[in-house]
Amino acid sequence: MGDEIAGTTFTRAERTRYREKVRRCLDVFERMLTDDHFDSTAGVTGVEIELNLVSAAFQPAMANAEVLDRIADPAFQTELGRYNIELNAPPTTLTGDSLASLEDSLRTSLNRAESLAAGAGSQIVMVGILPTLAREHLDGDWMSENPRYEALEDAVLGARREDIELDITGAESLRMTVDSIAPESACTSVQLHLQVAPQDFAAHWNAAQLLAGPQLALGANSPFLFGRKLWAETRTELFLQATDTRSPELRNQGVRPTVWFGERWITSIFDLFEENVRYFPALLPETSDEEPERVLASGGVPRLQELRLHNGTVWRWNRPVYDTVGGVPHCRVENRVLPAGPTVTDTVANAAFYYGCLVAMAGDERPIWSRMSFATAQANFDAGARHGVDATFYWPGYGEVGWDELILRELLPLAQEGLASLGVADDVATRYLDIVKARCQLRRNGAWWQTESVARLEAGGLARADALTEMTKLYTAGMHSNEPVHTWPLP
């Protein structure tokens, strides 16, 4: 959800003070990196899953406040839209059978939440974009009650000085103008965290950037928006456009968007925080009382709140994270590429594939990013989002290659190697990577199942809106079965 803030409006003086403070935080962060103040423990993971609430008719249910009151579990939090909530799994390592335990704990938490949400007339659906979401659902009182969200919307619209234009070219192109950031709430994702030693951060971040395209081809699950079939993972382009602070003129000038893949391989985590400060004006310029230089000089650990808050409004697909636990600072890579769903089993399989590949690739003596341009990695990301199971990538040693062949021949062995190095039990690793293998062999993911199901329902005589509702009903049943999506029958 991001750090909380107290206010929703900011004066020019406050913005000036914040700019100066965030630069001071950056200087202190650099000193901390130089003097090695960080926890060097690696391999601690965390998972966040954003979820949708629907009514008995499988339409968005604007009921998250009541649902969260009933759940009464700090692991569940609010999200931007009133039909969104988020589940945060506690940090853990991946050793032994921890992945299987993660699956069990996520299922237990979601099953409990589902039973309690029913008392508020709601069901929980884990999907990248809710297929039944319509433009009219985002009129009126759609935003959750949180000052951060109101301030964020004011900041985005204030920076643009005009309404937001959505223009997504796909199988059924969408173009509309909206006067709020409400469409951003449609984007529900899974965030995968991995703690790494600062000196190893760059290798892990570069590897994560390389993996983004294959991740999307494997896990795309957001093909429909406002009734239109667009990209396999429409969520990535929607998020970019729905929060874009740039006018068309600034885009044409090459000003960087706040939803950003990046533009270069890095050599240090500092590169990313320094880019944040150099390129992006503050959206939420709230200043704390902390004097970071004084805290560090006295032997303490500064929170660096301004640097963290600023980082939270630059939505990189792989985001650097500075955080403290028990008074000890650490660094994490936060992977934001994947959509939510379709099942907990699929989510954990996606995580196993990502963590395994990431660790193996980061430890390569001749890393792949030394043989691939950054622009090519971004092109792979775009291809995975647009085309899903029809995507092809460029990869060193293969040239142009289908996503399925690349994963089966190159990346799955790396994932197995990486999971073994993390101490994952062989049978656990095999179980989840076999799900990935089957998806590749059948060329099926959540987006494929959704689009094929809607096509069949429409061929049977249903109108698009009815077909989307029926598909969402069937999808929800498949989600609750926890059987991998590649095994789901078509209607």
Coordinates of C-alpha atoms in Angstrom, one line a residue:
M1 CA 0.0 0.0 0.0
G2 CA 2.9 2.4 0.7
D3 CA 3.8 4.6 3.6
E4 CA 1.0 6.6 5.3
I5 CA 0.9 10.4 5.0
A6 CA -1.0 12.9 7.2
G7 CA -2.0 15.6 4.7
T8 CA -3.4 15.8 1.2
T9 CA -2.3 19.3 0.1
F10 CA 1.2 20.8 0.1
T11 CA 2.5 24.4 -0.1
R12 CA 5.3 25.6 -2.3
A13 CA 7.5 26.0 0.8
E14 CA 6.7 22.4 1.8
R15 CA 7.7 21.2 -1.6
T16 CA 11.0 23.1 -1.5
R17 CA 11.8 21.8 2.0
Y18 CA 11.0 18.2 0.9
R19 CA 13.3 18.5 -2.1
E20 CA 16.2 19.6 0.1
K21 CA 15.4 16.8 2.6
V22 CA 15.2 14.0 0.1
R23 CA 18.6 15.0 -1.2
R24 CA 20.0 14.9 2.3
C25 CA 18.5 11.4 2.7
L26 CA 20.2 10.3 -0.5
D27 CA 23.6 11.6 0.8
V28 CA 23.1 9.7 4.1
F29 CA 22.1 6.6 2.2
E30 CA 25.3 6.8 0.1
R31 CA 27.3 7.0 3.3
M32 CA 25.6 4.0 4.8
L33 CA 26.4 2.0 1.6
T34 CA 30.0 3.1 1.7
D35 CA 30.4 2.3 5.4
D36 CA 28.5 -1.0 5.1
H37 CA 25.8 -0.4 7.6
F38 CA 23.4 -3.1 6.2
D39 CA 22.2 -6.5 7.1
S40 CA 24.0 -8.8 4.6
T41 CA 21.6 -11.7 5.1
A42 CA 20.3 -12.9 1.8
G43 CA 17.3 -15.0 0.8
V44 CA 14.6 -13.6 3.0
T45 CA 11.4 -13.3 0.9
G46 CA 8.0 -11.7 1.1
V47 CA 4.8 -11.8 -0.9
E48 CA 2.0 -9.3 -1.3
I49 CA -1.2 -10.2 -3.2
E50 CA -3.7 -7.6 -4.3
L51 CA -7.3 -8.8 -4.5
N52 CA -10.7 -7.9 -5.9
L53 CA -14.1 -8.0 -4.1
V54 CA -17.2 -9.0 -6.1
S55 CA -20.8 -9.3 -5.3
A56 CA -22.9 -12.4 -5.7
A57 CA -23.5 -11.3 -9.3
F58 CA -19.7 -11.1 -9.8
Q59 CA -19.7 -7.3 -10.2
P60 CA -17.3 -5.1 -8.2
A61 CA -18.3 -4.8 -4.6
M62 CA -17.3 -1.4 -3.1
A63 CA -17.1 -2.9 0.4
N64 CA -13.5 -3.2 1.4
A65 CA -13.9 -1.2 4.7
E66 CA -16.6 -3.6 5.9
V67 CA -14.7 -6.6 4.7
L68 CA -11.5 -5.6 6.4
D69 CA -13.4 -4.9 9.6
R70 CA -14.8 -8.4 9.5
I71 CA -11.4 -10.0 8.7
A72 CA -9.7 -8.0 11.5
D73 CA -6.3 -9.3 10.5
P74 CA -3.3 -6.9 10.0
A75 CA -2.1 -9.1 7.2
F76 CA -5.0 -7.7 5.1
Q77 CA -4.9 -4.0 4.2
T78 CA -6.8 -1.5 2.1
E79 CA -5.9 -0.7 -1.5
L80 CA -6.7 2.1 -3.9
G81 CA -10.3 1.1 -4.9
R82 CA -13.1 0.2 -2.5
Y83 CA -13.3 -3.1 -4.3
N84 CA -9.6 -3.9 -3.6
I85 CA -7.8 -5.4 -0.6
E86 CA -4.2 -6.7 -0.1
L87 CA -2.8 -9.7 1.7
N88 CA 0.8 -9.5 3.0
A89 CA 2.5 -12.8 3.8
P90 CA 5.1 -12.6 6.6
P91 CA 8.8 -12.7 5.5
T92 CA 10.4 -16.1 5.3
T93 CA 13.2 -18.0 3.8
L94 CA 12.8 -20.6 1.0
T95 CA 14.7 -23.4 2.7
G96 CA 13.2 -26.9 3.0
D97 CA 9.5 -27.0 2.3
S98 CA 8.9 -23.3 3.0
L99 CA 7.3 -22.8 -0.4
A100 CA 4.7 -25.5 0.3
S101 CA 4.2 -23.9 3.7
L102 CA 3.7 -20.5 2.0
E103 CA 1.0 -22.1 -0.2
D104 CA -0.8 -23.6 2.8
S105 CA -0.7 -20.3 4.8
L106 CA -1.9 -18.2 1.9
R107 CA -4.8 -20.6 1.2
T108 CA -5.7 -20.7 4.9
S109 CA -5.7 -16.9 5.1
L110 CA -7.7 -16.4 1.9
N111 CA -10.2 -19.1 2.8
R112 CA -10.8 -17.5 6.2
A113 CA -11.1 -14.0 4.6
E114 CA -13.5 -15.4 2.0
S115 CA -15.8 -16.8 4.6
L116 CA -15.8 -13.5 6.6
A117 CA -16.2 -11.4 3.4
A118 CA -19.4 -13.3 2.7
G119 CA -21.0 -11.6 5.7
A120 CA -20.5 -8.3 3.9
G121 CA -22.1 -9.7 0.7
S122 CA -18.7 -10.1 -1.0
Q123 CA -16.4 -12.7 -2.5
I124 CA -12.7 -12.5 -3.2
V125 CA -11.3 -12.9 -6.7
M126 CA -7.5 -13.1 -7.4
V127 CA -7.0 -11.8 -10.9
G128 CA -4.9 -9.2 -12.7
I129 CA -7.9 -7.1 -13.9
L130 CA -11.4 -7.9 -12.8
P131 CA -13.1 -9.0 -16.1
T132 CA -16.5 -7.6 -15.1
L133 CA -15.2 -4.1 -14.2
A134 CA -17.0 -1.5 -16.3
R135 CA -16.3 2.2 -16.7
E136 CA -19.5 3.1 -14.7
H137 CA -18.2 1.2 -11.7
L138 CA -15.5 3.9 -11.3
D139 CA -17.9 6.8 -11.1
G140 CA -18.8 8.3 -7.8
D141 CA -17.4 7.0 -4.5
W142 CA -14.9 4.5 -5.8
M143 CA -11.8 5.4 -3.7
S144 CA -10.8 3.9 -0.4
E145 CA -10.8 6.2 2.6
N146 CA -7.1 6.9 3.0
P147 CA -5.4 10.4 2.7
R148 CA -2.6 8.9 0.7
Y149 CA -4.9 8.0 -2.2
E150 CA -6.6 11.4 -2.3
A151 CA -3.2 13.1 -2.2
L152 CA -1.9 10.9 -4.9
E153 CA -4.8 11.6 -7.2
D154 CA -4.5 15.3 -6.6
A155 CA -0.7 15.1 -7.3
V156 CA -1.1 13.2 -10.6
L157 CA -3.8 15.4 -12.0
G158 CA -2.1 18.5 -10.7
A159 CA 1.1 17.6 -12.5
R160 CA -0.8 16.8 -15.7
R161 CA -3.1 19.9 -15.5
E162 CA -5.6 18.0 -17.6
D163 CA -7.6 14.8 -17.6
I164 CA -6.0 11.4 -18.2
E165 CA -6.3 9.8 -21.6
L166 CA -6.3 6.0 -21.9
D167 CA -5.3 4.9 -25.3
I168 CA -4.4 1.1 -25.5
T169 CA -4.1 -0.5 -28.9
G170 CA -4.9 -4.1 -28.8
A171 CA -7.2 -6.7 -30.3
E172 CA -10.1 -4.4 -29.5
S173 CA -8.5 -1.0 -28.9
L174 CA -9.7 1.2 -26.1
R175 CA -9.6 5.0 -26.0
M176 CA -11.2 7.2 -23.4
T177 CA -10.6 10.2 -21.2
V178 CA -11.0 10.0 -17.4
D179 CA -11.0 12.7 -14.7
S180 CA -9.4 10.6 -12.0
I181 CA -6.8 7.9 -11.4
A182 CA -9.7 5.4 -10.8
P183 CA -8.5 3.0 -13.6
E184 CA -5.3 2.4 -11.7
S185 CA -7.4 0.5 -9.1
A186 CA -8.1 -2.1 -11.8
C187 CA -4.5 -3.2 -11.6
T188 CA -4.1 -6.0 -9.0
S189 CA -0.7 -7.6 -8.8
V190 CA 1.6 -9.9 -6.9
Q191 CA 4.8 -8.4 -5.4
L192 CA 7.7 -10.7 -4.7
H193 CA 10.4 -9.4 -2.4
L194 CA 13.9 -10.7 -2.0
Q195 CA 16.4 -9.4 0.5
V196 CA 19.9 -9.2 -0.8
A197 CA 23.2 -7.8 0.4
P198 CA 23.8 -4.3 -1.0
Q199 CA 26.9 -5.3 -2.9
D200 CA 24.8 -8.0 -4.7
F201 CA 21.8 -5.8 -5.4
A202 CA 22.8 -4.7 -8.9
A203 CA 23.2 -8.2 -10.1
H204 CA 19.8 -9.3 -8.8
W205 CA 18.1 -6.2 -10.2
N206 CA 19.6 -6.6 -13.6
A207 CA 18.6 -10.3 -13.6
A208 CA 15.0 -9.3 -12.5
Q209 CA 14.8 -6.9 -15.5
L210 CA 15.8 -9.8 -17.8
L211 CA 13.2 -12.1 -16.4
A212 CA 10.3 -9.6 -16.7
G213 CA 9.4 -10.6 -20.3
P214 CA 9.4 -14.4 -19.6
Q215 CA 7.5 -13.8 -16.4
L216 CA 4.7 -12.0 -18.3
A217 CA 4.5 -14.6 -21.0
L218 CA 4.3 -17.3 -18.4
G219 CA 1.9 -15.6 -16.0
A220 CA -0.2 -13.0 -18.0
N221 CA -3.7 -12.8 -16.5
S222 CA -5.3 -9.5 -17.5
P223 CA -6.7 -9.6 -21.0
F224 CA -9.9 -7.7 -20.5
L225 CA -10.5 -4.1 -19.5
F226 CA -13.9 -2.3 -19.5
G227 CA -15.3 -5.1 -21.7
R228 CA -12.5 -4.9 -24.3
K229 CA -10.0 -7.6 -25.2
L230 CA -6.6 -5.8 -25.2
W231 CA -3.2 -7.2 -24.2
A232 CA -2.5 -10.6 -22.6
E233 CA -1.3 -8.5 -19.6
T234 CA -3.2 -5.2 -20.1
R235 CA -2.4 -4.3 -16.5
T236 CA 1.1 -3.1 -17.4
E237 CA 0.0 -0.5 -20.0
L238 CA -3.0 0.5 -17.9
F239 CA -0.9 1.2 -14.9
L240 CA 1.5 3.3 -17.0
Q241 CA -1.3 5.4 -18.5
A242 CA -3.6 5.7 -15.5
T243 CA -0.8 7.3 -13.3
D244 CA 1.0 9.3 -16.0
T245 CA 1.9 12.7 -14.8
R246 CA 3.1 13.8 -18.2
S247 CA 1.1 15.8 -20.8
P248 CA 1.3 14.6 -24.4
E249 CA 3.9 17.3 -25.0
L250 CA 6.1 16.1 -22.2
R251 CA 5.9 12.6 -23.4
N252 CA 7.0 13.8 -26.9
Q253 CA 9.9 15.5 -25.3
G254 CA 11.1 12.2 -23.7
V255 CA 10.3 13.0 -20.1
R256 CA 10.3 9.7 -18.1
P257 CA 7.1 8.2 -16.8
T258 CA 6.6 7.4 -13.1
V259 CA 5.7 3.8 -14.1
W260 CA 9.1 2.9 -15.5
F261 CA 11.0 -0.1 -16.8
G262 CA 14.2 1.9 -16.6
E263 CA 16.8 2.7 -19.2
R264 CA 20.1 1.0 -18.2
W265 CA 21.8 -1.8 -16.4
I266 CA 23.0 -0.6 -13.0
T267 CA 26.2 -1.1 -10.9
S268 CA 24.7 -0.3 -7.5
I269 CA 21.3 0.2 -5.7
F270 CA 22.4 3.8 -5.3
D271 CA 22.0 4.3 -9.1
L272 CA 18.2 3.7 -8.8
F273 CA 17.6 6.0 -5.8
E274 CA 19.8 8.7 -7.4
E275 CA 17.7 8.4 -10.6
N276 CA 14.6 8.8 -8.6
V277 CA 15.8 12.1 -7.1
R278 CA 17.3 13.4 -10.4
Y279 CA 14.4 12.6 -12.7
F280 CA 11.1 12.6 -10.7
P281 CA 9.5 15.5 -8.9
A282 CA 7.8 14.7 -5.6
L283 CA 4.2 13.6 -5.7
L284 CA 3.7 13.4 -1.9
P285 CA 6.2 15.9 -0.4
E286 CA 5.5 15.3 3.3
T287 CA 8.6 16.0 5.5
S288 CA 9.4 14.2 8.7
D289 CA 11.2 15.6 11.8
E290 CA 14.1 13.1 11.5
E291 CA 17.6 14.6 11.1
P292 CA 19.2 11.7 9.2
E293 CA 22.8 12.9 9.5
R294 CA 22.4 13.3 13.2
V295 CA 20.9 9.9 13.6
L296 CA 23.6 8.2 11.6
A297 CA 26.4 10.1 13.4
S298 CA 25.0 9.0 16.8
G299 CA 25.2 5.4 15.8
G300 CA 21.5 5.0 15.0
V301 CA 19.7 3.9 11.9
P302 CA 17.8 6.6 10.0
R303 CA 14.4 5.8 8.6
L304 CA 15.1 8.1 5.5
Q305 CA 11.4 8.6 5.3
E306 CA 11.5 11.2 2.5
L307 CA 13.7 8.9 0.3
R308 CA 11.3 6.0 1.0
L309 CA 8.2 8.0 0.3
H310 CA 9.6 9.3 -2.9
N311 CA 10.7 5.8 -4.0
G312 CA 7.1 4.7 -3.3
T313 CA 5.8 7.0 -6.1
V314 CA 8.2 5.9 -8.7
W315 CA 6.6 2.6 -9.9
R316 CA 9.5 0.6 -11.3
W317 CA 8.5 -2.9 -12.4
N318 CA 11.5 -4.0 -10.3
R319 CA 11.8 -1.5 -7.4
P320 CA 14.7 -1.0 -5.0
V321 CA 13.6 -1.0 -1.3
Y322 CA 15.4 0.4 1.7
D323 CA 13.8 -0.7 5.0
T324 CA 14.7 -1.5 8.6
V325 CA 13.7 -4.4 10.8
G326 CA 14.6 -4.3 14.5
G327 CA 16.8 -1.3 14.0
V328 CA 18.9 -3.0 11.3
P329 CA 18.7 -1.7 7.7
H330 CA 18.5 -3.9 4.6
C331 CA 17.9 -3.8 0.9
R332 CA 15.3 -5.7 -1.2
V333 CA 14.4 -6.2 -4.8
E334 CA 10.6 -5.8 -5.1
N335 CA 9.3 -7.6 -8.3
R336 CA 6.0 -6.0 -9.4
V337 CA 5.7 -7.6 -12.8
L338 CA 3.1 -10.4 -12.2
P339 CA -0.6 -10.1 -12.0
A340 CA -2.6 -11.7 -9.2
G341 CA -3.9 -15.2 -9.7
P342 CA -5.2 -17.4 -11.1
T343 CA -4.7 -19.7 -8.0
V344 CA -2.5 -19.8 -5.0
T345 CA -0.7 -22.8 -6.5
D346 CA 0.0 -20.8 -9.7
T347 CA 1.2 -17.9 -7.6
V348 CA 3.7 -20.0 -5.7
A349 CA 4.8 -21.7 -8.9
N350 CA 5.5 -18.3 -10.4
A351 CA 7.4 -17.2 -7.3
A352 CA 9.5 -20.4 -7.4
F353 CA 10.4 -19.9 -11.0
Y354 CA 11.3 -16.2 -10.4
Y355 CA 13.3 -16.7 -7.2
G356 CA 15.2 -19.7 -8.7
C357 CA 16.1 -18.0 -12.0
L358 CA 16.9 -14.7 -10.2
V359 CA 19.5 -16.3 -7.8
A360 CA 21.1 -18.4 -10.5
M361 CA 21.3 -15.6 -13.1
A362 CA 22.7 -13.1 -10.5
G363 CA 25.5 -15.5 -9.6
D364 CA 26.6 -16.1 -13.3
E365 CA 30.2 -15.2 -13.8
R366 CA 29.4 -14.0 -17.3
P367 CA 25.9 -12.5 -16.8
I368 CA 23.4 -12.4 -19.6
W369 CA 23.0 -8.6 -19.3
S370 CA 26.6 -8.3 -20.4
R371 CA 25.5 -9.8 -23.7
M372 CA 22.1 -8.1 -24.1
S373 CA 21.2 -4.5 -24.5
F374 CA 18.8 -2.9 -22.0
A375 CA 16.5 -1.9 -24.8
T376 CA 16.2 -5.5 -25.8
A377 CA 15.2 -6.5 -22.3
Q378 CA 12.5 -3.8 -22.4
A379 CA 11.3 -5.0 -25.8
N380 CA 11.0 -8.5 -24.3
F381 CA 8.9 -7.1 -21.5
D382 CA 6.6 -5.4 -23.9
A383 CA 6.3 -8.5 -26.0
G384 CA 5.4 -10.6 -23.0
A385 CA 2.7 -8.1 -21.9
R386 CA 1.2 -7.7 -25.4
H387 CA 1.3 -11.3 -26.6
G388 CA 1.4 -13.6 -23.7
V389 CA 1.5 -17.2 -25.0
D390 CA 2.3 -15.9 -28.5
A391 CA 5.3 -13.9 -27.4
T392 CA 8.8 -14.3 -28.8
F393 CA 11.9 -12.8 -27.3
Y394 CA 15.5 -12.1 -28.2
W395 CA 17.9 -14.1 -26.0
P396 CA 21.7 -14.5 -26.3
G397 CA 22.6 -17.9 -27.7
Y398 CA 19.1 -18.3 -29.2
G399 CA 18.3 -15.2 -31.2
E400 CA 14.6 -14.9 -31.7
V401 CA 13.0 -17.6 -29.6
G402 CA 9.5 -18.5 -28.4
W403 CA 8.8 -17.9 -24.7
D404 CA 8.0 -21.6 -24.2
E405 CA 11.2 -22.9 -25.7
L406 CA 13.3 -20.3 -23.8
I407 CA 11.8 -21.3 -20.5
L408 CA 11.9 -25.0 -21.1
R409 CA 15.5 -25.1 -22.5
E410 CA 17.2 -22.3 -20.7
L411 CA 15.3 -20.9 -17.7
L412 CA 13.8 -23.9 -16.0
P413 CA 17.2 -25.5 -15.5
L414 CA 18.4 -22.2 -14.0
A415 CA 15.4 -22.1 -11.7
Q416 CA 16.1 -25.6 -10.5
E417 CA 19.7 -24.7 -9.9
G418 CA 18.8 -21.5 -8.1
L419 CA 16.2 -23.1 -5.8
A420 CA 18.8 -25.8 -4.9
S421 CA 21.3 -23.1 -3.9
L422 CA 18.6 -21.5 -1.7
G423 CA 18.1 -24.8 0.1
V424 CA 14.7 -25.6 -1.3
A425 CA 13.8 -29.3 -1.0
D426 CA 14.1 -31.1 -4.3
D427 CA 10.5 -32.5 -4.2
V428 CA 9.1 -29.0 -3.4
A429 CA 11.1 -27.4 -6.2
T430 CA 10.1 -30.1 -8.7
R431 CA 6.4 -29.8 -7.8
Y432 CA 6.2 -26.1 -8.5
L433 CA 8.5 -26.1 -11.5
D434 CA 6.5 -28.9 -13.1
I435 CA 3.6 -26.5 -13.1
V436 CA 5.7 -24.0 -15.0
K437 CA 6.8 -26.8 -17.4
A438 CA 3.3 -27.9 -18.1
R439 CA 2.2 -24.3 -18.8
C440 CA 5.0 -24.0 -21.3
Q441 CA 4.2 -27.4 -22.9
L442 CA 0.5 -26.6 -23.3
R443 CA 1.1 -22.9 -24.0
R444 CA -1.6 -21.9 -21.5
N445 CA -1.7 -19.2 -18.9
G446 CA -4.5 -17.3 -17.2
A447 CA -5.0 -14.8 -20.0
W448 CA -5.3 -17.7 -22.5
W449 CA -7.9 -19.4 -20.4
Q450 CA -9.9 -16.2 -20.0
T451 CA -9.9 -15.2 -23.7
E452 CA -10.6 -18.8 -24.9
S453 CA -13.5 -19.1 -22.4
V454 CA -15.1 -15.8 -23.5
A455 CA -14.7 -16.7 -27.1
R456 CA -16.6 -20.0 -26.5
L457 CA -19.3 -18.4 -24.5
E458 CA -19.8 -15.8 -27.1
A459 CA -19.9 -18.5 -29.8
G460 CA -22.7 -20.1 -27.7
G461 CA -24.8 -16.9 -28.0
L462 CA -23.9 -14.8 -25.0
A463 CA -23.3 -11.1 -25.3
R464 CA -19.8 -9.8 -24.2
A465 CA -21.0 -8.5 -20.8
D466 CA -22.8 -11.8 -20.0
A467 CA -19.8 -13.9 -21.3
L468 CA -17.5 -11.9 -19.0
T469 CA -19.7 -12.5 -16.1
E470 CA -20.1 -16.2 -16.7
M471 CA -16.3 -16.5 -17.3
T472 CA -15.6 -14.7 -14.0
K473 CA -18.0 -17.1 -12.2
L474 CA -16.1 -20.1 -13.7
Y475 CA -12.7 -18.5 -13.0
T476 CA -13.7 -18.0 -9.4
A477 CA -14.6 -21.7 -9.1
G478 CA -11.2 -22.6 -10.6
M479 CA -9.5 -20.3 -8.2
H480 CA -11.1 -22.0 -5.3
S481 CA -10.2 -25.4 -6.6
N482 CA -6.5 -24.4 -6.4
E483 CA -5.8 -26.6 -9.4
P484 CA -3.2 -25.0 -11.8
V485 CA -4.8 -22.9 -14.5
H486 CA -3.4 -25.0 -17.3
T487 CA -5.6 -27.9 -16.1
W488 CA -8.9 -25.8 -16.1
P489 CA -11.6 -27.0 -18.5
L490 CA -13.1 -24.6 -21.0
P491 CA -16.8 -23.9 -21.1

